Amino acid sequence: MFEGKKVLFSGMQATGNLTLGNYLGALRNWVNLCDEYECFYSVVDLHSITIRQDPATLRKRARSLLMIYIAAGLDPEKNCLYYQSHVSGHAELAWILDCFTYMGELNRMTQFKDKSAKHADNINAGLFTYPVLMAADILLYQADVVPVGIDQKQHLEITRDIAQRFNAIYGDVFTIPEGYYGKVGAKIMSLQDPSKKMSKSDENPNGSIYLMDDPDTVMRKCKRAVTDSEAQILYRDEQPGIHNLIDIYSACTSKTPEEVVKEFDGKGYGEFKMAVGEAVISVLKPLQQRYAELEKDKAYIDEIIKANAEKASYVSSKTLRKVQHKVGFPDRVR
Ligand code: ATP
Ligand code: LTN
């Protein structure tokens, strides 16, 4: 369909302020891969409401996320950047795939366990079937590759299982997607608790660096990052705080962890933390500047939203019609 180009799909939820973890684990890889593939990057707002959201805030965050995609370097005229809720095929395919997914499989999902523990007052069915909607997102576009952070690996695996199960019954309907995980940065940990991943829904703002944090805030958070009393900069599991800072520095400077260890051999934690802060600031600065410019151009963003929703609807409708036919729904009369 795309002149032999392979297809890439990924998405993020508009559920909070984006963190450096989201950037280094996902967004940065999206930008690096975008010339090679035909790309669809969605703001997955249907997924967002599995946790209760304030409507005005969700709307604002969804738009802001779309602008961050552009500010990070995704050209909206070459990449399809759109809201999941503007393309009804996602929900329609998800329903069909629900009927090809077992309760037992969904029960094993660690994200469901984590999120239901965190939101014990609202363990809704959407939270449970969340991975099926994610499978529908990916399979609708016949994606070959899905760049995500390591925490999404289990969801990628269930997507492949669902697709293979469906294909085994109905023939080659879906492309079986591969996950893409970056070498460094696939799991950035909290600066305050390096045993936990850096998350946009963390209550402690000092644990996360937000993409919109100003330089002083970034530096302060880096300086306060929890480390250890070993007083040596080595890349090993016994020093999770330092390991995490090396990952961050390495991902921001494109140096390997080994090079970083060499660079800071014999230096103190204070000096290293400052260098990490500087490296993060220089990655965030151009993104923040582009974001500020985009904010002024409402008409341009509106145009992008409209055109890309149309493109995504068109492409996804091809798969959806095929699936509907395969399962036995009556064809549309033209
Ligand atoms: P929440 O805290 O609301 O669950 P989140 O910060 O985990 O959100 P998601 O929207 O679930 O973010 O994830 C968006 C993308 O960012 C996914 O590809 C995910 O794998 C990646 N990602 C999220 N957190 C990290 C992290 N700490 N390190 C690397 N990648 C991450
Ligand atoms: N579950 C993902 C967001 C997501 C996604 C997708 C990622 C929803 N649909 C399809 C890749 C492909 C997360 O990051 N929490």
mmCIF file of C-alpha atoms and ligand atoms in Angstrom:
data_model
loop_
_atom_site.group_PDB
_atom_site.id
_atom_site.type_symbol
_atom_site.label_atom_id
_atom_site.label_comp_id
_atom_site.label_asym_id
_atom_site.label_seq_id
_atom_site.Cartn_x
_atom_site.Cartn_y
_atom_site.Cartn_z
ATOM 1 C CA MET A 1 0.000 0.000 0.000
ATOM 2 C CA PHE A 2 2.894 2.380 0.725
ATOM 3 C CA GLU A 3 5.227 1.666 -2.179
ATOM 4 C CA GLY A 4 7.011 -1.122 -0.379
ATOM 5 C CA LYS A 5 7.691 0.910 2.759
ATOM 6 C CA LYS A 6 7.120 -0.940 6.010
ATOM 7 C CA VAL A 7 4.579 0.425 8.454
ATOM 8 C CA LEU A 8 5.276 1.720 11.960
ATOM 9 C CA PHE A 9 2.622 2.345 14.593
ATOM 10 C CA SER A 10 2.938 3.746 18.095
ATOM 11 C CA GLY A 11 0.997 5.829 20.557
ATOM 12 C CA MET A 12 1.025 7.528 23.925
ATOM 13 C CA GLN A 13 -1.664 8.331 26.400
ATOM 14 C CA ALA A 14 -2.476 11.922 27.206
ATOM 15 C CA THR A 15 -2.616 11.230 30.917
ATOM 16 C CA GLY A 16 -0.108 13.646 32.381
ATOM 17 C CA ASN A 17 2.942 15.685 31.650
ATOM 18 C CA LEU A 18 5.382 13.782 29.503
ATOM 19 C CA THR A 19 8.580 12.725 31.219
ATOM 20 C CA LEU A 20 12.121 12.203 30.073
ATOM 21 C CA GLY A 21 11.308 8.459 30.304
ATOM 22 C CA ASN A 22 8.613 8.828 27.645
ATOM 23 C CA TYR A 23 11.019 10.792 25.502
ATOM 24 C CA LEU A 24 14.079 8.552 25.801
ATOM 25 C CA GLY A 25 12.104 5.295 25.840
ATOM 26 C CA ALA A 26 9.745 6.071 22.988
ATOM 27 C CA LEU A 27 9.509 9.479 21.324
ATOM 28 C CA ARG A 28 13.196 9.772 20.477
ATOM 29 C CA ASN A 29 13.125 6.403 18.725
ATOM 30 C CA TRP A 30 10.029 7.455 16.824
ATOM 31 C CA VAL A 31 11.929 10.417 15.450
ATOM 32 C CA ASN A 32 14.961 8.283 14.578
ATOM 33 C CA LEU A 33 12.847 5.735 12.715
ATOM 34 C CA CYS A 34 10.437 8.012 10.925
ATOM 35 C CA ASP A 35 12.240 8.313 7.599
ATOM 36 C CA GLU A 36 12.529 4.595 7.178
ATOM 37 C CA TYR A 37 8.848 3.707 7.669
ATOM 38 C CA GLU A 38 5.354 4.824 6.810
ATOM 39 C CA CYS A 39 4.420 6.063 10.287
ATOM 40 C CA PHE A 40 1.258 6.384 12.314
ATOM 41 C CA TYR A 41 1.603 8.046 15.722
ATOM 42 C CA SER A 42 -1.579 8.271 17.696
ATOM 43 C CA VAL A 43 -2.612 10.192 20.790
ATOM 44 C CA VAL A 44 -4.445 7.268 22.368
ATOM 45 C CA ASP A 45 -7.225 9.106 24.133
ATOM 46 C CA LEU A 46 -9.519 6.061 24.226
ATOM 47 C CA HIS A 47 -6.908 4.387 26.408
ATOM 48 C CA SER A 48 -6.730 7.436 28.678
ATOM 49 C CA ILE A 49 -10.271 7.081 29.983
ATOM 50 C CA THR A 50 -9.501 3.704 31.561
ATOM 51 C CA ILE A 51 -8.474 5.999 34.419
ATOM 52 C CA ARG A 52 -10.981 8.722 35.350
ATOM 53 C CA GLN A 53 -10.112 12.009 33.609
ATOM 54 C CA ASP A 54 -11.304 15.561 33.917
ATOM 55 C CA PRO A 55 -12.752 16.280 30.416
ATOM 56 C CA ALA A 56 -11.268 19.764 29.941
ATOM 57 C CA THR A 57 -7.848 18.601 31.131
ATOM 58 C CA LEU A 58 -7.881 15.542 28.874
ATOM 59 C CA ARG A 59 -8.752 17.662 25.840
ATOM 60 C CA LYS A 60 -5.955 20.083 26.642
ATOM 61 C CA ARG A 61 -3.400 17.360 27.251
ATOM 62 C CA ALA A 62 -4.330 15.502 24.083
ATOM 63 C CA ARG A 63 -3.642 18.607 22.001
ATOM 64 C CA SER A 64 -0.479 19.324 23.900
ATOM 65 C CA LEU A 65 0.746 15.746 23.307
ATOM 66 C CA LEU A 66 0.146 16.063 19.591
ATOM 67 C CA MET A 67 2.175 19.275 19.564
ATOM 68 C CA ILE A 68 4.958 17.550 21.514
ATOM 69 C CA TYR A 69 5.099 14.879 18.803
ATOM 70 C CA ILE A 70 5.728 17.659 16.281
ATOM 71 C CA ALA A 71 8.090 19.605 18.542
ATOM 72 C CA ALA A 72 10.171 16.460 19.093
ATOM 73 C CA GLY A 73 10.797 16.354 15.354
ATOM 74 C CA LEU A 74 7.991 14.379 13.704
ATOM 75 C CA ASP A 75 6.950 16.142 10.515
ATOM 76 C CA PRO A 76 3.127 16.033 10.516
ATOM 77 C CA GLU A 77 3.053 16.160 6.741
ATOM 78 C CA LYS A 78 5.112 13.003 6.402
ATOM 79 C CA ASN A 79 3.901 11.162 9.522
ATOM 80 C CA CYS A 80 0.276 10.555 10.370
ATOM 81 C CA LEU A 81 -0.199 12.187 13.795
ATOM 82 C CA TYR A 82 -3.776 11.893 14.964
ATOM 83 C CA TYR A 83 -6.227 11.353 17.831
ATOM 84 C CA GLN A 84 -7.347 7.754 18.300
ATOM 85 C CA SER A 85 -10.892 8.964 19.085
ATOM 86 C CA HIS A 86 -11.174 10.537 15.613
ATOM 87 C CA VAL A 87 -10.915 7.136 13.959
ATOM 88 C CA SER A 88 -13.836 4.908 14.902
ATOM 89 C CA GLY A 89 -12.142 1.787 13.522
ATOM 90 C CA HIS A 90 -10.042 1.426 16.677
ATOM 91 C CA ALA A 91 -13.052 0.756 18.881
ATOM 92 C CA GLU A 92 -14.751 -1.366 16.233
ATOM 93 C CA LEU A 93 -11.788 -3.675 15.708
ATOM 94 C CA ALA A 94 -11.169 -3.840 19.452
ATOM 95 C CA TRP A 95 -14.655 -5.299 19.935
ATOM 96 C CA ILE A 96 -14.044 -8.001 17.364
ATOM 97 C CA LEU A 97 -10.634 -8.826 18.859
ATOM 98 C CA ASP A 98 -12.181 -8.965 22.355
ATOM 99 C CA CYS A 99 -13.983 -12.033 21.077
ATOM 100 C CA PHE A 100 -10.631 -13.634 20.180
ATOM 101 C CA THR A 101 -8.899 -12.907 23.491
ATOM 102 C CA TYR A 102 -9.116 -15.021 26.618
ATOM 103 C CA MET A 103 -9.801 -13.751 30.123
ATOM 104 C CA GLY A 104 -6.865 -15.847 31.323
ATOM 105 C CA GLU A 105 -4.487 -14.031 28.987
ATOM 106 C CA LEU A 106 -5.643 -10.626 30.133
ATOM 107 C CA ASN A 107 -5.446 -11.710 33.761
ATOM 108 C CA ARG A 108 -1.704 -12.130 33.411
ATOM 109 C CA MET A 109 -1.046 -8.541 32.320
ATOM 110 C CA THR A 110 1.173 -6.817 34.866
ATOM 111 C CA GLN A 111 0.025 -3.324 33.851
ATOM 112 C CA PHE A 112 -3.554 -4.322 34.696
ATOM 113 C CA LYS A 113 -2.427 -5.600 38.089
ATOM 114 C CA ASP A 114 -0.416 -2.426 38.791
ATOM 115 C CA LYS A 115 -3.137 -0.055 37.633
ATOM 116 C CA SER A 116 -5.919 -1.843 39.471
ATOM 117 C CA ALA A 117 -3.885 -1.758 42.668
ATOM 118 C CA LYS A 118 -3.355 1.972 42.149
ATOM 119 C CA HIS A 119 -7.008 2.708 41.291
ATOM 120 C CA ALA A 120 -8.804 0.179 43.490
ATOM 121 C CA ASP A 121 -11.995 2.278 43.419
ATOM 122 C CA ASN A 122 -12.305 2.053 39.632
ATOM 123 C CA ILE A 123 -11.301 -1.345 38.291
ATOM 124 C CA ASN A 124 -13.356 -1.037 35.131
ATOM 125 C CA ALA A 125 -13.694 -3.454 32.206
ATOM 126 C CA GLY A 126 -11.819 -1.022 29.941
ATOM 127 C CA LEU A 127 -8.755 -1.273 32.145
ATOM 128 C CA PHE A 128 -8.962 -5.050 31.781
ATOM 129 C CA THR A 129 -9.376 -5.063 27.992
ATOM 130 C CA TYR A 130 -6.878 -2.225 27.474
ATOM 131 C CA PRO A 131 -4.341 -4.534 25.715
ATOM 132 C CA VAL A 132 -6.973 -5.598 23.175
ATOM 133 C CA LEU A 133 -7.572 -1.984 22.181
ATOM 134 C CA MET A 134 -3.824 -1.608 21.861
ATOM 135 C CA ALA A 135 -3.732 -4.704 19.635
ATOM 136 C CA ALA A 136 -6.481 -3.180 17.496
ATOM 137 C CA ASP A 137 -4.471 0.077 17.157
ATOM 138 C CA ILE A 138 -1.482 -1.796 15.839
ATOM 139 C CA LEU A 139 -3.220 -4.377 13.669
ATOM 140 C CA LEU A 140 -5.557 -1.872 11.996
ATOM 141 C CA TYR A 141 -2.586 -0.338 10.182
ATOM 142 C CA GLN A 142 -0.883 -3.673 9.459
ATOM 143 C CA ALA A 143 2.119 -2.375 11.384
ATOM 144 C CA ASP A 144 5.437 -4.163 10.977
ATOM 145 C CA VAL A 145 7.168 -2.420 13.853
ATOM 146 C CA VAL A 146 6.050 -0.834 17.132
ATOM 147 C CA PRO A 147 8.617 1.282 19.018
ATOM 148 C CA VAL A 148 7.807 1.372 22.743
ATOM 149 C CA GLY A 149 9.503 1.236 26.130
ATOM 150 C CA ILE A 150 10.255 -2.155 27.682
ATOM 151 C CA ASP A 151 7.203 -1.895 29.971
ATOM 152 C CA GLN A 152 4.971 -2.460 26.926
ATOM 153 C CA LYS A 153 6.601 -5.733 25.881
ATOM 154 C CA GLN A 154 3.881 -7.896 27.383
ATOM 155 C CA HIS A 155 1.239 -5.947 25.454
ATOM 156 C CA LEU A 156 3.167 -6.427 22.243
ATOM 157 C CA GLU A 157 3.303 -10.145 22.872
ATOM 158 C CA ILE A 158 -0.428 -10.453 23.421
ATOM 159 C CA THR A 159 -0.970 -8.432 20.227
ATOM 160 C CA ARG A 160 1.080 -10.956 18.296
ATOM 161 C CA ASP A 161 -0.792 -13.857 19.917
ATOM 162 C CA ILE A 162 -4.187 -12.384 19.035
ATOM 163 C CA ALA A 163 -3.088 -11.691 15.447
ATOM 164 C CA GLN A 164 -1.691 -15.211 15.012
ATOM 165 C CA ARG A 165 -4.840 -16.744 16.448
ATOM 166 C CA PHE A 166 -7.015 -14.732 14.085
ATOM 167 C CA ASN A 167 -4.814 -15.537 11.080
ATOM 168 C CA ALA A 168 -4.866 -19.233 11.943
ATOM 169 C CA ILE A 169 -8.657 -19.204 11.610
ATOM 170 C CA TYR A 170 -9.217 -16.770 8.730
ATOM 171 C CA GLY A 171 -6.017 -16.750 6.699
ATOM 172 C CA ASP A 172 -3.412 -14.009 6.406
ATOM 173 C CA VAL A 173 -5.402 -11.031 7.592
ATOM 174 C CA PHE A 174 -2.958 -9.295 9.939
ATOM 175 C CA THR A 175 0.727 -8.492 9.696
ATOM 176 C CA ILE A 176 2.485 -9.831 12.798
ATOM 177 C CA PRO A 177 4.194 -6.817 14.399
ATOM 178 C CA GLU A 178 7.609 -6.697 16.059
ATOM 179 C CA GLY A 179 8.347 -4.568 19.115
ATOM 180 C CA TYR A 180 11.239 -2.120 18.853
ATOM 181 C CA TYR A 181 13.073 -1.270 22.065
ATOM 182 C CA GLY A 182 15.974 1.169 22.089
ATOM 183 C CA LYS A 183 19.392 0.008 23.310
ATOM 184 C CA VAL A 184 19.640 2.640 26.017
ATOM 185 C CA GLY A 185 16.745 4.469 27.590
ATOM 186 C CA ALA A 186 14.157 1.697 27.187
ATOM 187 C CA LYS A 187 13.545 1.898 30.923
ATOM 188 C CA ILE A 188 14.362 5.134 32.699
ATOM 189 C CA MET A 189 13.859 4.891 36.447
ATOM 190 C CA SER A 190 12.541 7.403 38.963
ATOM 191 C CA LEU A 191 15.211 9.802 40.238
ATOM 192 C CA GLN A 192 13.841 9.394 43.753
ATOM 193 C CA ASP A 193 13.379 5.616 43.703
ATOM 194 C CA PRO A 194 15.493 3.857 41.085
ATOM 195 C CA SER A 195 13.576 0.618 41.611
ATOM 196 C CA LYS A 196 10.475 2.228 40.042
ATOM 197 C CA LYS A 197 10.109 3.415 36.450
ATOM 198 C CA MET A 198 9.927 7.158 35.854
ATOM 199 C CA SER A 199 6.230 7.709 35.303
ATOM 200 C CA LYS A 200 4.104 10.687 34.393
ATOM 201 C CA SER A 201 1.560 9.671 37.006
ATOM 202 C CA ASP A 202 4.069 9.565 39.879
ATOM 203 C CA GLU A 203 2.881 11.678 42.815
ATOM 204 C CA ASN A 204 6.409 12.822 43.632
ATOM 205 C CA PRO A 205 7.388 15.410 40.971
ATOM 206 C CA ASN A 206 11.069 15.137 41.973
ATOM 207 C CA GLY A 207 11.195 11.567 40.696
ATOM 208 C CA SER A 208 10.486 12.639 37.115
ATOM 209 C CA ILE A 209 11.975 15.190 34.763
ATOM 210 C CA TYR A 210 9.150 16.635 32.692
ATOM 211 C CA LEU A 211 9.755 17.650 29.100
ATOM 212 C CA MET A 212 8.582 21.153 29.921
ATOM 213 C CA ASP A 213 10.744 21.583 33.055
ATOM 214 C CA ASP A 214 12.896 24.718 32.910
ATOM 215 C CA PRO A 215 16.693 24.352 33.134
ATOM 216 C CA ASP A 216 16.870 25.253 36.841
ATOM 217 C CA THR A 217 14.293 22.624 37.722
ATOM 218 C CA VAL A 218 16.083 19.974 35.640
ATOM 219 C CA MET A 219 19.379 20.756 37.339
ATOM 220 C CA ARG A 220 17.814 20.714 40.807
ATOM 221 C CA LYS A 221 16.167 17.330 40.196
ATOM 222 C CA CYS A 222 19.408 15.838 38.864
ATOM 223 C CA LYS A 223 21.385 17.121 41.837
ATOM 224 C CA ARG A 224 18.841 15.612 44.220
ATOM 225 C CA ALA A 225 18.732 12.242 42.473
ATOM 226 C CA VAL A 226 19.044 9.337 44.897
ATOM 227 C CA THR A 227 22.360 7.495 44.517
ATOM 228 C CA ASP A 228 24.486 5.479 47.000
ATOM 229 C CA SER A 229 27.599 5.727 49.141
ATOM 230 C CA GLU A 230 29.925 3.714 46.870
ATOM 231 C CA ALA A 231 31.517 6.913 45.553
ATOM 232 C CA GLN A 232 32.401 5.414 42.168
ATOM 233 C CA ILE A 233 30.693 5.763 38.836
ATOM 234 C CA LEU A 234 30.244 2.211 37.582
ATOM 235 C CA TYR A 235 27.533 0.735 35.364
ATOM 236 C CA ARG A 236 26.255 -2.144 37.458
ATOM 237 C CA ASP A 237 23.007 -3.353 39.005
ATOM 238 C CA GLU A 238 24.292 -2.881 42.570
ATOM 239 C CA GLN A 239 24.209 0.902 41.989
ATOM 240 C CA PRO A 240 20.722 1.430 40.518
ATOM 241 C CA GLY A 241 20.692 5.233 40.969
ATOM 242 C CA ILE A 242 24.026 5.719 39.217
ATOM 243 C CA HIS A 243 23.070 3.112 36.594
ATOM 244 C CA ASN A 244 19.988 5.165 35.800
ATOM 245 C CA LEU A 245 21.925 8.438 35.581
ATOM 246 C CA ILE A 246 24.411 6.764 33.228
ATOM 247 C CA ASP A 247 21.491 5.583 31.069
ATOM 248 C CA ILE A 248 20.089 9.107 30.957
ATOM 249 C CA TYR A 249 23.442 10.708 30.176
ATOM 250 C CA SER A 250 24.245 8.047 27.620
ATOM 251 C CA ALA A 251 20.883 8.421 25.849
ATOM 252 C CA CYS A 252 21.142 12.224 25.820
ATOM 253 C CA THR A 253 24.703 12.342 24.480
ATOM 254 C CA SER A 254 24.669 9.224 22.264
ATOM 255 C CA LYS A 255 27.702 7.885 24.146
ATOM 256 C CA THR A 256 27.759 4.242 25.237
ATOM 257 C CA PRO A 257 27.543 3.499 28.976
ATOM 258 C CA GLU A 258 31.156 2.246 28.804
ATOM 259 C CA GLU A 259 32.312 5.586 27.370
ATOM 260 C CA VAL A 260 30.462 7.410 30.114
ATOM 261 C CA VAL A 261 32.113 5.306 32.821
ATOM 262 C CA LYS A 262 35.516 6.115 31.302
ATOM 263 C CA GLU A 263 34.712 9.821 31.041
ATOM 264 C CA PHE A 264 33.847 10.055 34.732
ATOM 265 C CA ASP A 265 36.477 7.713 36.087
ATOM 266 C CA GLY A 266 37.687 9.082 39.432
ATOM 267 C CA LYS A 267 35.196 11.982 39.400
ATOM 268 C CA GLY A 268 32.646 12.699 42.108
ATOM 269 C CA TYR A 269 28.869 12.206 42.030
ATOM 270 C CA GLY A 270 28.307 15.984 42.260
ATOM 271 C CA GLU A 271 30.208 16.643 39.052
ATOM 272 C CA PHE A 272 28.526 13.739 37.261
ATOM 273 C CA LYS A 273 25.045 14.895 38.285
ATOM 274 C CA MET A 274 25.763 18.377 36.923
ATOM 275 C CA ALA A 275 26.885 16.868 33.619
ATOM 276 C CA VAL A 276 23.683 14.786 33.466
ATOM 277 C CA GLY A 277 21.650 17.950 34.112
ATOM 278 C CA GLU A 278 23.443 19.832 31.321
ATOM 279 C CA ALA A 279 22.958 16.954 28.881
ATOM 280 C CA VAL A 280 19.229 16.772 29.627
ATOM 281 C CA ILE A 281 18.828 20.542 29.336
ATOM 282 C CA SER A 282 20.439 20.569 25.917
ATOM 283 C CA VAL A 283 18.068 17.843 24.698
ATOM 284 C CA LEU A 284 14.974 19.580 26.054
ATOM 285 C CA LYS A 285 15.781 23.114 24.951
ATOM 286 C CA PRO A 286 15.102 22.814 21.193
ATOM 287 C CA LEU A 287 11.957 20.804 21.882
ATOM 288 C CA GLN A 288 10.623 23.463 24.245
ATOM 289 C CA GLN A 289 11.409 26.229 21.769
ATOM 290 C CA ARG A 290 9.567 24.505 18.911
ATOM 291 C CA TYR A 291 6.652 23.767 21.214
ATOM 292 C CA ALA A 292 6.329 27.449 22.128
ATOM 293 C CA GLU A 293 6.216 28.365 18.430
ATOM 294 C CA LEU A 294 3.593 25.729 17.639
ATOM 295 C CA GLU A 295 1.383 26.973 20.429
ATOM 296 C CA LYS A 296 0.970 30.226 18.530
ATOM 297 C CA ASP A 297 -0.172 28.522 15.348
ATOM 298 C CA LYS A 298 -3.638 27.206 16.092
ATOM 299 C CA ALA A 299 -4.847 27.099 12.485
ATOM 300 C CA TYR A 300 -1.867 25.017 11.362
ATOM 301 C CA ILE A 301 -2.374 22.440 14.112
ATOM 302 C CA ASP A 302 -6.109 22.255 13.354
ATOM 303 C CA GLU A 303 -5.370 21.566 9.718
ATOM 304 C CA ILE A 304 -2.944 18.768 10.642
ATOM 305 C CA ILE A 305 -5.512 17.199 12.955
ATOM 306 C CA LYS A 306 -8.160 17.156 10.252
ATOM 307 C CA ALA A 307 -6.018 15.901 7.387
ATOM 308 C CA ASN A 308 -4.344 13.174 9.400
ATOM 309 C CA ALA A 309 -7.594 11.870 10.885
ATOM 310 C CA GLU A 310 -8.871 11.463 7.343
ATOM 311 C CA LYS A 311 -5.749 9.606 6.273
ATOM 312 C CA ALA A 312 -5.829 7.304 9.313
ATOM 313 C CA SER A 313 -9.543 6.602 8.791
ATOM 314 C CA TYR A 314 -8.970 5.720 5.165
ATOM 315 C CA VAL A 315 -6.044 3.386 5.806
ATOM 316 C CA SER A 316 -7.639 1.676 8.794
ATOM 317 C CA SER A 317 -10.973 1.160 7.050
ATOM 318 C CA LYS A 318 -9.275 -1.216 4.599
ATOM 319 C CA THR A 319 -8.306 -3.635 7.384
ATOM 320 C CA LEU A 320 -11.563 -3.188 9.243
ATOM 321 C CA ARG A 321 -13.716 -4.035 6.191
ATOM 322 C CA LYS A 322 -11.623 -7.120 5.541
ATOM 323 C CA VAL A 323 -11.941 -8.319 9.132
ATOM 324 C CA GLN A 324 -15.690 -7.674 9.179
ATOM 325 C CA HIS A 325 -16.079 -9.730 6.037
ATOM 326 C CA LYS A 326 -13.888 -12.544 7.364
ATOM 327 C CA VAL A 327 -15.887 -12.966 10.558
ATOM 328 C CA GLY A 328 -19.124 -13.078 8.595
ATOM 329 C CA PHE A 329 -20.712 -9.652 8.890
ATOM 330 C CA PRO A 330 -22.866 -8.828 5.863
ATOM 331 C CA ASP A 331 -21.031 -6.732 3.262
ATOM 332 C CA ARG A 332 -22.147 -3.150 2.773
ATOM 333 C CA VAL A 333 -24.422 -2.442 -0.136
ATOM 334 C CA ARG A 334 -22.894 0.304 -2.278
HETATM 335 P P1 ATP B 1 1.464 6.375 33.226
HETATM 336 O O1 ATP B 1 2.353 6.747 34.345
HETATM 337 O O2 ATP B 1 0.311 7.303 33.025
HETATM 338 O O3 ATP B 1 1.098 4.930 33.188
HETATM 339 P P2 ATP B 1 3.725 6.351 31.491
HETATM 340 O O4 ATP B 1 4.623 7.458 31.898
HETATM 341 O O5 ATP B 1 4.117 4.974 31.833
HETATM 342 O O6 ATP B 1 2.261 6.645 31.914
HETATM 343 P P3 ATP B 1 2.726 5.764 28.833
HETATM 344 O O7 ATP B 1 1.774 6.685 28.177
HETATM 345 O O8 ATP B 1 2.172 4.515 29.391
HETATM 346 O O9 ATP B 1 3.572 6.513 29.939
HETATM 347 O O10 ATP B 1 3.897 5.400 27.834
HETATM 348 C C1 ATP B 1 4.229 6.077 26.658
HETATM 349 C C2 ATP B 1 5.488 5.454 26.082
HETATM 350 O O11 ATP B 1 6.598 5.805 26.907
HETATM 351 C C3 ATP B 1 5.489 3.934 26.020
HETATM 352 O O12 ATP B 1 6.145 3.508 24.844
HETATM 353 C C4 ATP B 1 6.254 3.521 27.235
HETATM 354 O O13 ATP B 1 6.853 2.268 27.081
HETATM 355 C C5 ATP B 1 7.285 4.633 27.310
HETATM 356 N N1 ATP B 1 7.747 4.849 28.672
HETATM 357 C C6 ATP B 1 7.011 5.244 29.723
HETATM 358 N N2 ATP B 1 7.749 5.376 30.841
HETATM 359 C C7 ATP B 1 9.016 5.045 30.462
HETATM 360 C C8 ATP B 1 10.253 4.977 31.162
HETATM 361 N N3 ATP B 1 10.341 5.283 32.443
HETATM 362 N N4 ATP B 1 11.354 4.618 30.478
HETATM 363 C C9 ATP B 1 11.291 4.316 29.167
HETATM 364 N N5 ATP B 1 10.152 4.350 28.455
HETATM 365 C C10 ATP B 1 9.022 4.707 29.074
HETATM 366 N N1 LTN B 2 -0.181 1.189 26.111
HETATM 367 C C1 LTN B 2 0.721 2.133 25.524
HETATM 368 C C2 LTN B 2 0.071 3.175 24.698
HETATM 369 C C3 LTN B 2 -0.450 2.569 23.467
HETATM 370 C C4 LTN B 2 0.319 2.068 22.387
HETATM 371 C C5 LTN B 2 -0.626 1.592 21.445
HETATM 372 C C6 LTN B 2 1.682 1.980 22.148
HETATM 373 C C7 LTN B 2 -1.754 2.371 23.163
HETATM 374 N N2 LTN B 2 -1.879 1.813 21.948
HETATM 375 C C8 LTN B 2 -0.208 1.008 20.263
HETATM 376 C C9 LTN B 2 2.084 1.373 20.951
HETATM 377 C C10 LTN B 2 1.145 0.902 20.030
HETATM 378 C C11 LTN B 2 1.484 2.800 26.632
HETATM 379 O O1 LTN B 2 2.459 3.369 26.328
HETATM 380 N N3 LTN B 2 1.045 2.785 27.810
#
